Short mmCIF file of N, CA and C in Angstrom, two decimals:
data_model
loop_
_atom_site.label_atom_id
_atom_site.label_comp_id
_atom_site.label_asym_id
_atom_site.label_seq_id
_atom_site.Cartn_x
_atom_site.Cartn_y
_atom_site.Cartn_z
N UNK A 54 67.67 86.76 208.43
CA UNK A 54 67.86 86.06 207.18
C UNK A 54 67.10 86.74 206.03
N UNK A 55 65.89 87.21 206.35
CA UNK A 55 65.10 87.87 205.32
C UNK A 55 65.78 89.16 204.86
N UNK A 56 66.44 89.86 205.78
CA UNK A 56 67.16 91.09 205.43
C UNK A 56 68.28 90.79 204.46
N UNK A 57 69.04 89.74 204.72
CA UNK A 57 70.14 89.37 203.83
C UNK A 57 69.60 88.98 202.46
N UNK A 58 68.54 88.20 202.44
CA UNK A 58 67.93 87.80 201.18
C UNK A 58 67.43 89.03 200.42
N UNK A 59 66.87 89.99 201.14
CA UNK A 59 66.38 91.22 200.51
C UNK A 59 67.52 91.99 199.85
N UNK A 60 68.68 92.03 200.51
CA UNK A 60 69.83 92.73 199.93
C UNK A 60 70.28 92.05 198.64
N UNK A 61 70.30 90.72 198.65
CA UNK A 61 70.68 89.99 197.44
C UNK A 61 69.66 90.19 196.33
N UNK A 62 68.38 90.08 196.67
CA UNK A 62 67.33 90.22 195.65
C UNK A 62 67.36 91.61 195.04
N UNK A 63 67.66 92.62 195.85
CA UNK A 63 67.68 94.00 195.36
C UNK A 63 68.83 94.24 194.39
N UNK A 64 70.00 93.68 194.65
CA UNK A 64 71.16 93.96 193.80
C UNK A 64 71.65 92.76 192.99
N UNK A 65 70.83 91.73 192.86
CA UNK A 65 71.25 90.55 192.08
C UNK A 65 71.58 90.93 190.63
N UNK A 66 70.85 91.90 190.09
CA UNK A 66 71.10 92.30 188.70
C UNK A 66 72.51 92.86 188.52
N UNK A 67 73.07 93.47 189.56
CA UNK A 67 74.42 94.01 189.49
C UNK A 67 75.44 92.87 189.36
N UNK A 68 75.18 91.77 190.07
CA UNK A 68 76.06 90.60 189.97
C UNK A 68 76.03 90.07 188.54
N UNK A 69 74.82 89.91 187.98
CA UNK A 69 74.69 89.44 186.60
C UNK A 69 75.40 90.38 185.63
N UNK A 70 75.20 91.69 185.83
CA UNK A 70 75.81 92.68 184.93
C UNK A 70 77.33 92.64 185.02
N UNK A 71 77.87 92.49 186.23
CA UNK A 71 79.31 92.44 186.40
C UNK A 71 79.94 91.25 185.72
N UNK A 72 79.31 90.09 185.86
CA UNK A 72 79.82 88.88 185.20
C UNK A 72 79.71 89.02 183.69
N UNK A 73 78.56 89.49 183.21
CA UNK A 73 78.37 89.66 181.76
C UNK A 73 79.38 90.64 181.20
N UNK A 74 79.66 91.71 181.93
CA UNK A 74 80.62 92.70 181.46
C UNK A 74 82.04 92.14 181.45
N UNK A 75 82.37 91.31 182.42
CA UNK A 75 83.69 90.68 182.45
C UNK A 75 83.88 89.81 181.20
N UNK A 76 82.86 89.02 180.87
CA UNK A 76 82.94 88.17 179.68
C UNK A 76 83.02 89.05 178.43
N UNK A 77 82.20 90.08 178.36
CA UNK A 77 82.19 91.01 177.23
C UNK A 77 83.56 91.64 177.03
N UNK A 78 84.20 92.06 178.12
CA UNK A 78 85.51 92.70 178.00
C UNK A 78 86.59 91.73 177.54
N UNK A 79 86.44 90.46 177.85
CA UNK A 79 87.41 89.45 177.42
C UNK A 79 87.17 89.01 175.98
N UNK A 80 85.93 89.14 175.52
CA UNK A 80 85.56 88.68 174.18
C UNK A 80 86.10 89.66 173.14
N UNK A 81 86.70 89.15 172.05
CA UNK A 81 87.36 90.04 171.09
C UNK A 81 86.41 90.75 170.11
N UNK A 82 85.38 91.39 170.65
CA UNK A 82 84.49 92.19 169.80
C UNK A 82 84.57 93.64 170.27
N UNK A 83 84.15 94.54 169.42
CA UNK A 83 84.13 95.97 169.73
C UNK A 83 85.49 96.45 170.23
N UNK A 84 86.55 96.00 169.57
CA UNK A 84 87.90 96.35 170.00
C UNK A 84 88.18 97.84 169.93
N UNK A 85 87.41 98.55 169.08
CA UNK A 85 87.63 100.00 168.99
C UNK A 85 87.26 100.71 170.30
N UNK A 86 86.47 100.03 171.14
CA UNK A 86 86.14 100.57 172.46
C UNK A 86 87.12 100.14 173.54
N UNK A 87 88.00 99.22 173.18
CA UNK A 87 88.94 98.66 174.16
C UNK A 87 90.16 99.57 174.33
N UNK A 88 89.88 100.84 174.56
CA UNK A 88 90.95 101.82 174.76
C UNK A 88 90.82 102.39 176.18
N UNK A 89 91.94 102.70 176.80
CA UNK A 89 91.89 103.20 178.17
C UNK A 89 91.09 104.50 178.29
N UNK A 90 90.34 104.61 179.36
CA UNK A 90 89.55 105.82 179.60
C UNK A 90 90.46 107.04 179.78
N UNK A 91 91.66 106.83 180.30
CA UNK A 91 92.56 107.96 180.50
C UNK A 91 93.38 108.29 179.26
N UNK A 92 93.15 107.55 178.16
CA UNK A 92 93.84 107.76 176.88
C UNK A 92 95.36 107.76 177.05
N UNK A 93 95.85 107.03 178.05
CA UNK A 93 97.28 106.95 178.28
C UNK A 93 97.87 108.18 178.95
N UNK A 94 97.01 109.06 179.42
CA UNK A 94 97.48 110.31 180.01
C UNK A 94 98.32 110.06 181.26
N UNK A 95 99.46 110.74 181.28
CA UNK A 95 100.36 110.65 182.43
C UNK A 95 100.31 111.99 183.16
N UNK A 96 100.10 111.93 184.46
CA UNK A 96 99.99 113.15 185.26
C UNK A 96 101.37 113.67 185.63
N UNK A 97 101.39 114.80 186.32
CA UNK A 97 102.67 115.45 186.67
C UNK A 97 103.55 114.58 187.57
N UNK A 98 102.93 113.59 188.24
CA UNK A 98 103.74 112.69 189.07
C UNK A 98 104.38 111.56 188.26
N UNK A 99 104.17 111.59 186.93
CA UNK A 99 104.76 110.59 186.05
C UNK A 99 104.00 109.29 185.99
N UNK A 100 102.78 109.26 186.56
CA UNK A 100 101.99 108.03 186.61
C UNK A 100 100.68 108.22 185.86
N UNK A 101 100.15 107.10 185.38
CA UNK A 101 98.88 107.11 184.64
C UNK A 101 97.75 107.58 185.54
N UNK A 102 96.71 108.14 184.91
CA UNK A 102 95.54 108.59 185.64
C UNK A 102 94.79 107.41 186.24
N UNK A 103 94.36 106.44 185.39
CA UNK A 103 93.65 105.25 185.86
C UNK A 103 94.38 103.96 185.50
N UNK A 104 95.07 103.93 184.38
CA UNK A 104 95.77 102.74 183.94
C UNK A 104 95.11 102.06 182.75
N UNK A 105 95.76 101.01 182.30
CA UNK A 105 95.38 100.32 181.08
C UNK A 105 94.06 99.55 181.17
N UNK A 106 93.67 99.10 182.37
CA UNK A 106 92.52 98.21 182.50
C UNK A 106 91.17 98.91 182.58
N UNK A 107 91.13 100.21 182.81
CA UNK A 107 89.86 100.94 182.84
C UNK A 107 89.59 101.44 181.42
N UNK A 108 88.83 100.65 180.67
CA UNK A 108 88.59 100.95 179.27
C UNK A 108 87.17 101.45 179.03
N UNK A 109 86.99 102.11 177.87
CA UNK A 109 85.65 102.56 177.49
C UNK A 109 84.75 101.37 177.22
N UNK A 110 85.33 100.27 176.78
CA UNK A 110 84.53 99.06 176.55
C UNK A 110 83.90 98.58 177.86
N UNK A 111 84.69 98.53 178.91
CA UNK A 111 84.18 98.11 180.21
C UNK A 111 83.21 99.11 180.80
N UNK A 112 83.48 100.40 180.60
CA UNK A 112 82.61 101.46 181.12
C UNK A 112 81.23 101.38 180.47
N UNK A 113 81.21 101.38 179.15
CA UNK A 113 79.93 101.33 178.41
C UNK A 113 79.24 100.00 178.65
N UNK A 114 80.02 98.91 178.65
CA UNK A 114 79.45 97.58 178.86
C UNK A 114 78.75 97.45 180.19
N UNK A 115 79.37 97.98 181.26
CA UNK A 115 78.76 97.85 182.59
C UNK A 115 77.44 98.61 182.67
N UNK A 116 77.37 99.76 182.04
CA UNK A 116 76.13 100.54 182.06
C UNK A 116 75.04 99.81 181.27
N UNK A 117 75.39 99.34 180.06
CA UNK A 117 74.39 98.65 179.24
C UNK A 117 73.95 97.33 179.86
N UNK A 118 74.91 96.55 180.36
CA UNK A 118 74.55 95.28 181.01
C UNK A 118 73.79 95.53 182.31
N UNK A 119 74.07 96.66 182.98
CA UNK A 119 73.31 97.02 184.16
C UNK A 119 71.83 97.19 183.84
N UNK A 120 71.55 97.93 182.76
CA UNK A 120 70.16 98.13 182.35
C UNK A 120 69.50 96.84 181.92
N UNK A 121 70.19 96.07 181.08
CA UNK A 121 69.63 94.81 180.58
C UNK A 121 69.41 93.80 181.71
N UNK A 122 70.38 93.69 182.61
CA UNK A 122 70.25 92.73 183.71
C UNK A 122 69.10 93.08 184.64
N UNK A 123 68.92 94.38 184.90
CA UNK A 123 67.83 94.81 185.78
C UNK A 123 66.47 94.50 185.14
N UNK A 124 66.37 94.68 183.83
CA UNK A 124 65.11 94.35 183.13
C UNK A 124 64.82 92.86 183.24
N UNK A 125 65.83 92.04 182.92
CA UNK A 125 65.64 90.58 182.96
C UNK A 125 65.33 90.13 184.38
N UNK A 126 66.06 90.68 185.37
CA UNK A 126 65.82 90.30 186.77
C UNK A 126 64.41 90.68 187.19
N UNK A 127 63.95 91.85 186.77
CA UNK A 127 62.58 92.28 187.07
C UNK A 127 61.55 91.34 186.48
N UNK A 128 61.79 90.88 185.25
CA UNK A 128 60.86 89.94 184.60
C UNK A 128 60.85 88.60 185.34
N UNK A 129 62.02 88.15 185.77
CA UNK A 129 62.10 86.89 186.54
C UNK A 129 61.33 87.04 187.85
N UNK A 130 61.55 88.16 188.54
CA UNK A 130 60.89 88.36 189.83
C UNK A 130 59.37 88.46 189.72
N UNK A 131 58.88 88.93 188.57
CA UNK A 131 57.42 88.98 188.38
C UNK A 131 56.80 87.59 188.46
N UNK A 132 57.57 86.56 188.16
CA UNK A 132 57.06 85.19 188.20
C UNK A 132 57.19 84.58 189.59
N UNK A 133 57.89 85.28 190.51
CA UNK A 133 58.10 84.79 191.88
C UNK A 133 57.71 85.91 192.85
N UNK A 134 56.43 86.12 193.07
CA UNK A 134 55.98 87.25 193.91
C UNK A 134 56.61 87.31 195.29
N UNK A 135 56.92 86.17 195.89
CA UNK A 135 57.51 86.18 197.23
C UNK A 135 58.90 86.82 197.22
N UNK A 136 59.65 86.64 196.12
CA UNK A 136 60.96 87.29 196.00
C UNK A 136 60.81 88.73 195.53
N UNK A 137 59.86 88.96 194.64
CA UNK A 137 59.65 90.32 194.13
C UNK A 137 59.38 91.29 195.28
N UNK A 138 58.64 90.84 196.28
CA UNK A 138 58.31 91.72 197.41
C UNK A 138 59.53 92.04 198.27
N UNK A 139 60.61 91.26 198.13
CA UNK A 139 61.84 91.51 198.88
C UNK A 139 62.75 92.54 198.21
N UNK A 140 62.48 92.83 196.93
CA UNK A 140 63.30 93.80 196.21
C UNK A 140 62.92 95.20 196.69
N UNK A 141 63.87 95.90 197.28
CA UNK A 141 63.59 97.20 197.88
C UNK A 141 63.10 98.23 196.86
N UNK A 142 63.57 98.12 195.62
CA UNK A 142 63.11 99.06 194.60
C UNK A 142 61.61 98.96 194.37
N UNK A 143 61.09 97.73 194.42
CA UNK A 143 59.69 97.52 194.10
C UNK A 143 58.75 97.85 195.25
N UNK A 144 59.32 98.23 196.39
CA UNK A 144 58.51 98.76 197.48
C UNK A 144 58.11 100.21 197.20
N UNK A 145 58.85 100.84 196.26
CA UNK A 145 58.62 102.25 195.94
C UNK A 145 58.21 102.44 194.47
N UNK A 146 58.81 101.65 193.58
CA UNK A 146 58.58 101.80 192.15
C UNK A 146 57.92 100.55 191.57
N UNK A 147 57.23 100.73 190.46
CA UNK A 147 56.62 99.60 189.78
C UNK A 147 57.71 98.75 189.14
N UNK A 148 57.48 97.46 189.10
CA UNK A 148 58.39 96.54 188.42
C UNK A 148 58.03 96.56 186.94
N UNK A 149 58.50 97.59 186.24
CA UNK A 149 58.21 97.74 184.81
C UNK A 149 59.52 97.81 184.04
N UNK A 150 59.44 97.57 182.75
CA UNK A 150 60.65 97.58 181.92
C UNK A 150 61.33 98.94 181.96
N UNK A 151 60.56 100.02 181.82
CA UNK A 151 61.16 101.35 181.79
C UNK A 151 61.81 101.72 183.14
N UNK A 152 61.12 101.45 184.24
CA UNK A 152 61.70 101.72 185.57
C UNK A 152 62.96 100.88 185.77
N UNK A 153 62.89 99.60 185.41
CA UNK A 153 64.06 98.73 185.57
C UNK A 153 65.22 99.18 184.70
N UNK A 154 64.93 99.67 183.50
CA UNK A 154 66.00 100.16 182.63
C UNK A 154 66.74 101.30 183.32
N UNK A 155 66.00 102.28 183.85
CA UNK A 155 66.64 103.42 184.50
C UNK A 155 67.40 103.02 185.76
N UNK A 156 66.80 102.15 186.56
CA UNK A 156 67.50 101.68 187.77
C UNK A 156 68.79 100.96 187.38
N UNK A 157 68.70 100.08 186.40
CA UNK A 157 69.87 99.32 185.97
C UNK A 157 70.97 100.19 185.39
N UNK A 158 70.59 101.18 184.58
CA UNK A 158 71.59 102.10 184.02
C UNK A 158 72.29 102.88 185.14
N UNK A 159 71.51 103.33 186.13
CA UNK A 159 72.11 104.06 187.26
C UNK A 159 73.04 103.17 188.07
N UNK A 160 72.62 101.93 188.32
CA UNK A 160 73.47 101.00 189.07
C UNK A 160 74.76 100.71 188.31
N UNK A 161 74.65 100.46 187.01
CA UNK A 161 75.85 100.19 186.20
C UNK A 161 76.80 101.38 186.18
N UNK A 162 76.24 102.59 186.04
CA UNK A 162 77.06 103.80 186.02
C UNK A 162 77.75 104.00 187.37
N UNK A 163 77.00 103.86 188.46
CA UNK A 163 77.59 104.02 189.79
C UNK A 163 78.68 102.98 190.03
N UNK A 164 78.42 101.75 189.62
CA UNK A 164 79.38 100.65 189.79
C UNK A 164 80.73 101.03 189.18
N UNK A 165 80.69 101.48 187.94
CA UNK A 165 81.94 101.73 187.22
C UNK A 165 82.61 103.03 187.66
N UNK A 166 81.82 104.06 187.95
CA UNK A 166 82.40 105.34 188.38
C UNK A 166 83.09 105.21 189.73
N UNK A 167 82.50 104.42 190.63
CA UNK A 167 83.09 104.29 191.96
C UNK A 167 84.33 103.40 191.97
N UNK A 168 84.65 102.76 190.86
CA UNK A 168 85.92 102.04 190.76
C UNK A 168 87.08 102.97 190.40
N UNK A 169 86.78 104.11 189.81
CA UNK A 169 87.83 104.98 189.29
C UNK A 169 88.72 105.60 190.38
N UNK A 170 88.17 106.11 191.49
CA UNK A 170 89.07 106.64 192.52
C UNK A 170 90.06 105.60 193.06
N UNK A 171 89.62 104.37 193.17
CA UNK A 171 90.48 103.28 193.61
C UNK A 171 91.64 103.09 192.63
N UNK A 172 91.31 103.08 191.33
CA UNK A 172 92.35 102.94 190.30
C UNK A 172 93.32 104.12 190.37
N UNK A 173 92.79 105.31 190.56
CA UNK A 173 93.63 106.50 190.68
C UNK A 173 94.61 106.35 191.85
N UNK A 174 94.10 105.95 193.02
CA UNK A 174 94.97 105.79 194.20
C UNK A 174 96.02 104.71 193.98
N UNK A 175 95.61 103.61 193.36
CA UNK A 175 96.57 102.50 193.15
C UNK A 175 97.70 102.91 192.20
N UNK A 176 97.39 103.72 191.20
CA UNK A 176 98.46 104.19 190.30
C UNK A 176 99.44 105.06 191.08
N UNK A 177 98.93 105.89 191.99
CA UNK A 177 99.81 106.76 192.78
C UNK A 177 100.74 105.92 193.66
N UNK A 178 100.24 104.77 194.14
CA UNK A 178 101.03 103.90 195.00
C UNK A 178 101.81 102.85 194.22
N UNK A 179 101.81 102.99 192.88
CA UNK A 179 102.55 102.11 191.97
C UNK A 179 102.12 100.65 192.06
N UNK A 180 100.82 100.45 192.26
CA UNK A 180 100.25 99.10 192.21
C UNK A 180 99.83 98.87 190.77
N UNK A 181 100.30 97.80 190.16
CA UNK A 181 100.04 97.55 188.74
C UNK A 181 98.56 97.28 188.49
N UNK A 182 98.04 97.76 187.33
CA UNK A 182 96.63 97.54 187.00
C UNK A 182 96.28 96.05 186.98
N UNK A 183 95.16 95.72 187.63
CA UNK A 183 94.69 94.34 187.64
C UNK A 183 95.43 93.42 188.59
N UNK A 184 96.37 93.99 189.34
CA UNK A 184 97.16 93.19 190.28
C UNK A 184 96.90 93.63 191.71
N UNK A 185 96.97 92.70 192.67
CA UNK A 185 96.83 93.12 194.07
C UNK A 185 98.11 93.78 194.55
N UNK A 186 97.99 94.60 195.57
CA UNK A 186 99.17 95.24 196.18
C UNK A 186 100.00 94.17 196.86
N UNK A 187 101.31 94.34 196.83
CA UNK A 187 102.22 93.39 197.50
C UNK A 187 102.99 94.07 198.61
N UNK A 188 102.39 95.10 199.20
CA UNK A 188 103.07 95.83 200.26
C UNK A 188 102.13 95.99 201.45
N UNK A 189 102.37 97.00 202.28
CA UNK A 189 101.54 97.21 203.46
C UNK A 189 100.09 97.54 203.11
N UNK A 190 99.83 97.87 201.87
CA UNK A 190 98.48 98.23 201.43
C UNK A 190 97.69 97.02 200.94
N UNK A 191 98.26 95.84 200.92
CA UNK A 191 97.64 94.67 200.29
C UNK A 191 96.20 94.43 200.76
N UNK A 192 95.98 94.25 202.05
CA UNK A 192 94.64 93.87 202.53
C UNK A 192 93.66 95.02 202.44
N UNK A 193 94.16 96.24 202.59
CA UNK A 193 93.31 97.41 202.42
C UNK A 193 92.74 97.44 201.00
N UNK A 194 93.61 97.24 200.00
CA UNK A 194 93.14 97.32 198.62
C UNK A 194 92.36 96.08 198.19
N UNK A 195 92.62 94.94 198.81
CA UNK A 195 91.79 93.77 198.51
C UNK A 195 90.34 94.07 198.92
N UNK A 196 90.16 94.68 200.09
CA UNK A 196 88.80 95.05 200.51
C UNK A 196 88.24 96.16 199.62
N UNK A 197 89.02 97.21 199.39
CA UNK A 197 88.53 98.34 198.58
C UNK A 197 88.20 97.89 197.16
N UNK A 198 89.01 96.99 196.60
CA UNK A 198 88.74 96.49 195.24
C UNK A 198 87.36 95.84 195.15
N UNK A 199 86.92 95.23 196.23
CA UNK A 199 85.62 94.55 196.23
C UNK A 199 84.49 95.50 196.63
N UNK A 200 84.80 96.48 197.46
CA UNK A 200 83.74 97.31 198.05
C UNK A 200 83.47 98.62 197.32
N UNK A 201 84.43 99.10 196.51
CA UNK A 201 84.27 100.43 195.91
C UNK A 201 83.01 100.53 195.05
N UNK A 202 82.83 99.57 194.16
CA UNK A 202 81.67 99.59 193.27
C UNK A 202 80.36 99.39 194.05
N UNK A 203 80.43 98.60 195.13
CA UNK A 203 79.23 98.36 195.94
C UNK A 203 78.83 99.62 196.70
N UNK A 204 79.80 100.44 197.06
CA UNK A 204 79.47 101.72 197.69
C UNK A 204 78.63 102.57 196.73
N UNK A 205 79.04 102.60 195.46
CA UNK A 205 78.26 103.34 194.46
C UNK A 205 76.86 102.80 194.31
N UNK A 206 76.72 101.48 194.26
CA UNK A 206 75.39 100.87 194.12
C UNK A 206 74.54 101.11 195.36
N UNK A 207 75.15 101.04 196.55
CA UNK A 207 74.41 101.30 197.79
C UNK A 207 73.92 102.74 197.82
N UNK A 208 74.70 103.66 197.30
CA UNK A 208 74.27 105.06 197.24
C UNK A 208 73.08 105.23 196.30
N UNK A 209 73.08 104.51 195.17
CA UNK A 209 71.93 104.56 194.26
C UNK A 209 70.69 104.08 194.98
N UNK A 210 70.81 102.94 195.68
CA UNK A 210 69.66 102.42 196.43
C UNK A 210 69.20 103.45 197.46
N UNK A 211 70.14 104.03 198.20
CA UNK A 211 69.79 104.99 199.25
C UNK A 211 69.12 106.24 198.70
N UNK A 212 69.50 106.67 197.51
CA UNK A 212 68.88 107.85 196.90
C UNK A 212 67.46 107.53 196.42
N UNK A 213 67.28 106.31 195.90
CA UNK A 213 65.98 105.96 195.31
C UNK A 213 64.98 105.37 196.30
N UNK A 214 65.49 104.78 197.37
CA UNK A 214 64.63 104.05 198.31
C UNK A 214 65.03 104.39 199.74
N UNK A 215 64.06 104.58 200.64
CA UNK A 215 64.46 104.79 202.04
C UNK A 215 65.00 103.50 202.65
N UNK A 216 66.27 103.54 203.06
CA UNK A 216 66.88 102.36 203.69
C UNK A 216 67.58 102.80 204.97
N UNK A 217 67.82 101.84 205.84
CA UNK A 217 68.51 102.11 207.10
C UNK A 217 70.02 102.09 206.88
N UNK A 218 70.75 102.60 207.88
CA UNK A 218 72.21 102.53 207.82
C UNK A 218 72.68 101.08 207.81
N UNK A 219 71.98 100.20 208.54
CA UNK A 219 72.34 98.77 208.53
C UNK A 219 72.21 98.19 207.14
N UNK A 220 71.15 98.54 206.44
CA UNK A 220 70.98 98.04 205.08
C UNK A 220 72.06 98.62 204.17
N UNK A 221 72.35 99.91 204.32
CA UNK A 221 73.36 100.56 203.50
C UNK A 221 74.72 99.86 203.64
N UNK A 222 75.16 99.68 204.89
CA UNK A 222 76.45 99.02 205.11
C UNK A 222 76.37 97.53 204.81
N UNK A 223 75.18 96.96 204.95
CA UNK A 223 74.98 95.56 204.57
C UNK A 223 75.23 95.34 203.10
N UNK A 224 74.74 96.26 202.26
CA UNK A 224 75.01 96.16 200.82
C UNK A 224 76.50 96.13 200.55
N UNK A 225 77.25 97.00 201.23
CA UNK A 225 78.69 97.11 200.97
C UNK A 225 79.44 95.88 201.48
N UNK A 226 79.18 95.47 202.72
CA UNK A 226 79.92 94.35 203.32
C UNK A 226 79.54 93.02 202.68
N UNK A 227 78.23 92.78 202.57
CA UNK A 227 77.77 91.53 201.95
C UNK A 227 78.18 91.50 200.48
N UNK A 228 78.06 92.66 199.83
CA UNK A 228 78.45 92.74 198.43
C UNK A 228 79.93 92.48 198.22
N UNK A 229 80.76 93.03 199.11
CA UNK A 229 82.21 92.82 198.99
C UNK A 229 82.54 91.34 199.16
N UNK A 230 81.93 90.69 200.14
CA UNK A 230 82.15 89.25 200.33
C UNK A 230 81.71 88.44 199.13
N UNK A 231 80.56 88.79 198.58
CA UNK A 231 80.06 88.10 197.39
C UNK A 231 80.99 88.35 196.21
N UNK A 232 81.49 89.58 196.11
CA UNK A 232 82.41 89.94 195.03
C UNK A 232 83.66 89.07 195.07
N UNK A 233 84.18 88.83 196.27
CA UNK A 233 85.37 87.99 196.43
C UNK A 233 85.09 86.58 195.93
N UNK A 234 83.94 86.02 196.32
CA UNK A 234 83.58 84.66 195.89
C UNK A 234 83.44 84.60 194.37
N UNK A 235 82.77 85.57 193.79
CA UNK A 235 82.58 85.58 192.33
C UNK A 235 83.91 85.74 191.62
N UNK A 236 84.80 86.59 192.16
CA UNK A 236 86.13 86.73 191.56
C UNK A 236 86.90 85.42 191.58
N UNK A 237 86.76 84.65 192.66
CA UNK A 237 87.42 83.35 192.73
C UNK A 237 86.91 82.43 191.62
N UNK A 238 85.59 82.45 191.41
CA UNK A 238 84.99 81.62 190.35
C UNK A 238 85.47 82.08 188.99
N UNK A 239 85.49 83.40 188.74
CA UNK A 239 85.94 83.92 187.46
C UNK A 239 87.42 83.63 187.23
N UNK A 240 88.22 83.65 188.29
CA UNK A 240 89.63 83.30 188.19
C UNK A 240 89.78 81.83 187.80
N UNK A 241 88.99 80.97 188.43
CA UNK A 241 89.01 79.54 188.12
C UNK A 241 88.61 79.29 186.66
N UNK A 242 87.65 80.11 186.16
CA UNK A 242 87.19 79.97 184.76
C UNK A 242 88.11 80.71 183.78
N UNK A 243 89.20 81.29 184.30
CA UNK A 243 90.19 82.02 183.51
C UNK A 243 89.61 83.27 182.85
N UNK A 244 88.63 83.88 183.50
CA UNK A 244 88.08 85.15 183.04
C UNK A 244 88.71 86.32 183.81
N UNK A 245 89.45 86.02 184.87
CA UNK A 245 90.21 87.01 185.62
C UNK A 245 91.66 86.56 185.70
N UNK A 246 92.58 87.53 185.77
CA UNK A 246 93.99 87.21 185.84
C UNK A 246 94.47 86.93 187.25
N UNK A 247 93.71 87.43 188.24
CA UNK A 247 94.08 87.16 189.63
C UNK A 247 92.83 86.91 190.45
N UNK A 248 92.95 86.22 191.60
CA UNK A 248 91.78 85.82 192.36
C UNK A 248 91.13 86.94 193.17
N UNK A 249 91.74 88.12 193.25
CA UNK A 249 91.15 89.22 194.02
C UNK A 249 90.88 90.41 193.15
#
């Protein structure tokens, strides 16, 4: 149980950043950033590179919210030493604003970059942006949609902190399950167009 709690405490800021970025992307501000990262580019196969939903607004927002969320989470944990000691980053690094800023920026960047290959593959398979697959790939992409960004975050943790393979895969599996639950909540709150 302590291991599971440690995984949550270590990456809780990513959950906060993801939700904040979802709200930010839906909010009608900074529309000049709400342009596709692929600039509408169509490849030789006649399909978009990433699609309409991977925007610079979401990319920049996830990185900035990653940094901000990690700072705020670090400040909260300073008031709860029993939880602070469970954060794997703080076993190696000081819980300081500057360290948290860098960790958060790296987590946000990894989160968003590791979503791009999934978007690329889905365009090749003609799965519409923001929609689940309705073919033999459906359950594969439901899992990948939840796990891709967590793989990036788990790699950041693994590079910065010595962790076991169990912890590494725990981040991905537990994170994917948590991602599904949060997506259901965001769908219910009408912040997502589909539940997966």
